[in-house]
Amino acid sequence: MKFLRTLIGWMPLLWLLSGLTAHADVDLKKLATLKLEHEPIDMEVSLSGRQIYVLDADSKLLIYNTSGRLIDQMKVPPDTDQIKIGPRDDILFLSSRKAKTVQVLELTFTYDLDVSQAPSKGPADAPVTIVVFSDFQCPYCARIGSIIDSVRESFPGKVKSVFKHYPLSSHPYSALAAQAAVAAGAQGKFWEFHDLLFQNYNRLNEQIIDDIRLSLNLDPARFEQHRQAPQTLARIARDKQEGEDAGVHGTPTVFVNGRMVNRPNFDGIKAAVEAALEAK
């Protein structure tokens, strides 16, 4: 009797749920296929989503990017059977139930960044290159330039600094500012335009960008031609794609000789330069 009363009490809810149907259209899109020589044992994805780690039956750790390209591979201890991502992208845990061990690995990725056409300061043949991926509306980017200049000046003749565009979609005028900076560079005024853009990072709009052009006495027709040129748009897009491929997901992101700097302040960048010089 008690069960019957309970069932009767639930009947309105049961009737309501019986009338609900869940329906969704799911579209599948294959992004990549990882071709392996041996059976996969375990797999993990980095916190940033930029790397895919695969442990195979040949005791190898395979590292892919999200497009399926093999970045690197390394041998790991036999009987390793599990991968776990650490608190940062560069920390990895490899465990073995049979050996009753957990290895903690620190991974260092070195990227081959193309700096051949990017604006730079310092000797072209400097043994150390600092690359910054930057956004003209980012307050932290507005400060990082002078920090990098100070680091470069601390190592006379040994460091070159390079600027890469990484306009964020959350900043409405950063892409326009990047186009304008490239156009100014075509008239030999990239760094002057760069500095004035960052001085006005918190109030950028089309009028401010044009006022900067006027203050630098740039030819308006040439400026507009270069700003809208397909090559300019392609260059900015190429910079951003290169940054994404190297694990950039915010600005400013700094690399020293292709290695990302975890602490992009004066001490962190200076220490990375010292380590790069020592490695040379």
Coordinates of C-alpha atoms in Angstrom, one line a residue:
M1 CA 0.0 0.0 0.0
K2 CA 2.9 2.3 0.9
F3 CA 4.5 1.6 -2.5
L4 CA 1.3 2.3 -4.3
R5 CA 0.9 5.7 -2.5
T6 CA 4.5 6.5 -3.4
L7 CA 4.0 5.6 -7.0
I8 CA 0.8 7.7 -7.2
G9 CA 2.8 10.6 -5.8
W10 CA 5.4 10.3 -8.4
M11 CA 2.9 9.9 -11.3
P12 CA 2.8 13.6 -12.3
L13 CA 6.6 13.7 -12.6
L14 CA 6.7 10.4 -14.5
W15 CA 4.1 11.6 -16.9
L16 CA 6.1 14.8 -17.4
L17 CA 9.3 13.0 -18.0
S18 CA 7.7 10.5 -20.4
G19 CA 6.7 13.4 -22.7
L20 CA 10.3 14.7 -22.9
T21 CA 12.5 13.5 -25.8
A22 CA 16.1 14.4 -26.3
H23 CA 17.2 15.0 -29.9
A24 CA 20.4 16.4 -31.3
D25 CA 22.0 16.5 -34.7
V26 CA 25.7 15.7 -34.4
D27 CA 28.1 16.5 -37.2
L28 CA 31.4 14.7 -37.2
K29 CA 34.6 16.2 -38.6
K30 CA 37.8 14.3 -38.6
L31 CA 40.6 16.6 -37.8
A32 CA 43.5 14.2 -37.9
T33 CA 44.5 10.6 -37.9
L34 CA 47.6 9.5 -36.0
K35 CA 49.5 6.8 -37.8
L36 CA 51.2 4.5 -35.3
E37 CA 53.7 1.7 -35.8
H38 CA 52.8 0.0 -32.6
E39 CA 49.7 -0.5 -30.5
P40 CA 48.7 2.6 -28.4
I41 CA 48.8 2.0 -24.7
D42 CA 47.6 5.4 -23.4
M43 CA 47.0 8.9 -24.6
E44 CA 46.7 12.4 -23.1
V45 CA 46.3 15.9 -24.4
S46 CA 48.2 18.9 -23.0
L47 CA 46.4 21.5 -20.9
S48 CA 46.6 24.0 -23.7
G49 CA 45.4 21.5 -26.2
R50 CA 48.4 22.0 -28.4
Q51 CA 50.1 18.6 -28.0
I52 CA 48.8 15.0 -28.1
Y53 CA 50.9 12.5 -26.1
V54 CA 50.7 8.8 -27.1
L55 CA 52.4 5.9 -25.3
D56 CA 52.9 2.9 -27.5
A57 CA 53.6 -0.8 -27.0
D58 CA 57.3 -0.2 -28.1
S59 CA 57.9 1.9 -24.9
K60 CA 58.0 5.2 -26.9
L61 CA 56.3 8.4 -26.0
L62 CA 55.1 10.1 -29.2
I63 CA 54.3 13.8 -29.3
Y64 CA 51.9 15.1 -32.0
N65 CA 50.4 18.4 -32.7
T66 CA 46.6 18.7 -33.1
S67 CA 46.9 18.5 -36.9
G68 CA 48.4 15.0 -36.5
R69 CA 52.1 15.9 -37.3
L70 CA 54.7 14.0 -35.2
I71 CA 56.7 16.6 -33.3
D72 CA 59.1 14.3 -31.5
Q73 CA 59.4 10.9 -29.9
M74 CA 61.5 9.4 -27.1
K75 CA 62.0 6.1 -25.4
V76 CA 60.5 5.6 -22.0
P77 CA 61.2 2.8 -19.4
P78 CA 59.7 -0.6 -20.2
D79 CA 56.4 -1.4 -18.6
T80 CA 55.3 2.2 -18.6
D81 CA 51.6 2.0 -19.0
Q82 CA 50.0 5.4 -18.2
I83 CA 50.5 9.1 -19.0
K84 CA 49.2 12.0 -16.9
I85 CA 49.5 15.7 -17.6
G86 CA 51.0 17.7 -14.7
P87 CA 50.0 21.2 -13.4
R88 CA 51.7 22.8 -16.4
D89 CA 52.1 21.9 -20.0
D90 CA 55.7 21.0 -19.6
I91 CA 55.2 18.5 -16.7
L92 CA 54.4 14.9 -17.5
F93 CA 53.9 11.9 -15.3
L94 CA 54.7 8.4 -16.6
S95 CA 53.6 5.5 -14.3
S96 CA 54.2 1.7 -14.4
R97 CA 52.0 -0.6 -12.3
K98 CA 54.4 -3.5 -12.8
A99 CA 57.5 -1.6 -11.7
K100 CA 55.5 0.4 -9.1
T101 CA 57.1 3.7 -10.3
V102 CA 56.0 7.1 -11.3
Q103 CA 58.4 9.3 -13.3
V104 CA 58.0 13.0 -13.3
L105 CA 59.3 14.6 -16.6
E106 CA 59.9 18.2 -17.5
L107 CA 59.6 18.7 -21.2
T108 CA 61.3 21.6 -23.0
F109 CA 60.0 22.4 -26.5
T110 CA 62.2 24.3 -28.9
Y111 CA 60.4 25.8 -31.9
D112 CA 61.9 27.0 -35.2
L113 CA 60.3 30.4 -35.4
D114 CA 60.6 32.3 -38.7
V115 CA 62.1 35.7 -38.0
S116 CA 63.3 36.5 -41.5
Q117 CA 60.6 39.2 -42.3
A118 CA 59.7 40.3 -38.8
P119 CA 60.7 43.7 -37.3
S120 CA 63.8 43.4 -35.1
K121 CA 66.2 45.3 -33.0
G122 CA 69.9 44.3 -32.4
P123 CA 72.5 42.6 -34.5
A124 CA 71.2 40.3 -37.3
D125 CA 73.8 37.7 -36.4
A126 CA 73.2 37.8 -32.6
P127 CA 73.6 34.3 -31.0
V128 CA 70.3 34.8 -29.0
T129 CA 66.9 35.9 -30.4
I130 CA 64.0 37.0 -28.2
V131 CA 60.7 36.7 -30.0
V132 CA 57.5 38.3 -28.5
F133 CA 54.0 37.5 -29.7
S134 CA 52.1 40.7 -29.0
D135 CA 48.7 42.5 -29.2
F136 CA 48.5 46.3 -29.4
Q137 CA 45.5 46.5 -27.1
C138 CA 47.1 44.3 -24.4
P139 CA 48.2 46.3 -21.2
Y140 CA 50.9 43.7 -20.4
C141 CA 52.2 43.9 -24.0
A142 CA 52.5 47.7 -23.6
R143 CA 55.1 47.1 -20.9
I144 CA 56.9 44.1 -22.2
G145 CA 58.7 46.0 -25.0
S146 CA 60.7 48.2 -22.7
I147 CA 61.5 45.1 -20.6
I148 CA 62.9 43.2 -23.6
D149 CA 64.9 46.3 -24.6
S150 CA 66.5 46.4 -21.2
V151 CA 67.3 42.7 -21.4
R152 CA 68.8 43.2 -24.8
E153 CA 70.9 46.1 -23.7
S154 CA 72.2 44.0 -20.8
F155 CA 74.0 41.8 -23.3
P156 CA 75.6 44.2 -25.9
G157 CA 75.9 42.7 -29.3
K158 CA 74.6 39.3 -28.2
V159 CA 70.8 39.6 -28.4
K160 CA 68.3 40.4 -31.1
S161 CA 64.6 41.0 -30.3
V162 CA 61.8 40.3 -32.8
F163 CA 58.1 41.4 -32.8
K164 CA 55.4 39.0 -33.9
H165 CA 51.7 39.9 -34.3
Y166 CA 49.1 38.1 -32.3
P167 CA 45.9 40.2 -32.3
L168 CA 43.3 38.8 -29.9
S169 CA 39.7 38.5 -31.0
S170 CA 38.6 40.1 -27.7
H171 CA 40.3 43.4 -28.6
P172 CA 38.3 45.1 -31.4
Y173 CA 41.1 47.3 -32.7
S174 CA 44.1 45.1 -32.3
A175 CA 44.0 43.6 -35.8
L176 CA 43.6 47.1 -37.4
A177 CA 46.5 48.3 -35.3
A178 CA 48.6 45.4 -36.5
Q179 CA 47.8 46.2 -40.1
A180 CA 48.7 49.9 -39.5
A181 CA 52.0 48.9 -37.9
V182 CA 52.9 46.8 -41.0
A183 CA 51.9 49.6 -43.3
A184 CA 54.1 52.0 -41.2
G185 CA 57.0 49.5 -41.5
A186 CA 56.7 49.7 -45.3
Q187 CA 57.7 53.4 -44.9
G188 CA 60.5 52.6 -42.4
K189 CA 58.5 53.6 -39.3
F190 CA 57.4 50.4 -37.7
W191 CA 59.0 50.9 -34.3
E192 CA 57.9 54.5 -34.0
F193 CA 54.3 53.4 -34.8
H194 CA 54.7 50.5 -32.4
D195 CA 55.6 52.7 -29.6
L196 CA 52.8 55.2 -30.2
L197 CA 50.2 52.4 -30.5
F198 CA 51.2 51.1 -27.1
Q199 CA 51.2 54.5 -25.5
N200 CA 47.5 54.6 -26.5
Y201 CA 46.7 50.9 -26.0
N202 CA 43.8 51.6 -23.6
R203 CA 42.0 54.1 -26.0
L204 CA 42.7 52.7 -29.5
N205 CA 40.3 53.3 -32.2
E206 CA 40.5 54.2 -35.9
Q207 CA 40.9 57.9 -35.2
I208 CA 43.8 57.3 -32.9
I209 CA 45.5 55.1 -35.4
D210 CA 45.0 57.8 -38.1
D211 CA 46.3 60.5 -35.7
I212 CA 49.5 58.4 -35.2
R213 CA 49.9 58.2 -39.0
L214 CA 49.6 61.9 -39.2
S215 CA 52.1 62.5 -36.4
L216 CA 54.7 60.4 -38.2
N217 CA 54.1 62.2 -41.5
L218 CA 53.4 58.9 -43.4
D219 CA 52.2 59.1 -47.0
P220 CA 48.5 58.5 -46.7
A221 CA 48.0 56.8 -50.1
R222 CA 51.0 54.4 -49.5
F223 CA 49.9 53.8 -46.0
E224 CA 46.3 52.8 -46.9
Q225 CA 47.6 50.7 -49.8
H226 CA 49.9 48.7 -47.6
R227 CA 47.4 48.5 -44.7
Q228 CA 44.7 46.8 -46.9
A229 CA 47.1 44.7 -49.0
P230 CA 46.5 40.9 -49.0
Q231 CA 50.2 40.4 -48.2
T232 CA 49.7 42.4 -45.0
L233 CA 46.7 40.4 -43.9
A234 CA 48.6 37.2 -44.8
R235 CA 51.6 38.2 -42.8
I236 CA 49.6 38.9 -39.6
A237 CA 47.7 35.7 -40.1
R238 CA 51.0 33.8 -40.6
D239 CA 52.4 35.3 -37.4
K240 CA 49.3 34.2 -35.4
Q241 CA 49.2 30.7 -36.8
E242 CA 52.9 30.3 -36.0
G243 CA 52.2 31.4 -32.5
E244 CA 49.4 28.9 -32.1
D245 CA 51.5 26.1 -33.5
A246 CA 54.1 27.0 -30.8
G247 CA 51.6 26.9 -28.0
V248 CA 50.8 30.6 -27.7
H249 CA 47.3 31.2 -26.3
G250 CA 47.7 34.7 -24.7
T251 CA 49.8 37.8 -24.9
P252 CA 52.5 38.6 -24.4
T253 CA 54.2 35.3 -25.0
V254 CA 58.0 35.4 -25.1
F255 CA 60.5 32.9 -26.7
V256 CA 64.3 32.8 -26.3
N257 CA 66.0 30.9 -29.0
G258 CA 62.7 29.1 -29.7
R259 CA 61.9 28.2 -26.1
M260 CA 58.9 29.7 -24.3
V261 CA 59.7 31.8 -21.2
N262 CA 57.5 30.8 -18.3
R263 CA 58.1 34.0 -16.5
P264 CA 58.0 36.8 -19.1
N265 CA 59.4 39.5 -16.8
F266 CA 62.9 41.1 -16.7
D267 CA 64.4 38.4 -14.4
G268 CA 62.8 35.5 -16.3
I269 CA 63.8 36.7 -19.8
K270 CA 67.3 37.6 -18.6
A271 CA 67.7 34.1 -17.1
A272 CA 66.5 32.5 -20.3
V273 CA 69.1 34.6 -22.3
E274 CA 71.9 33.6 -20.0
A275 CA 70.9 29.9 -20.3
A276 CA 70.8 30.3 -24.1
L277 CA 74.3 31.9 -24.2
E278 CA 75.7 29.2 -21.9
A279 CA 74.2 26.5 -24.2
K280 CA 75.9 28.3 -27.2

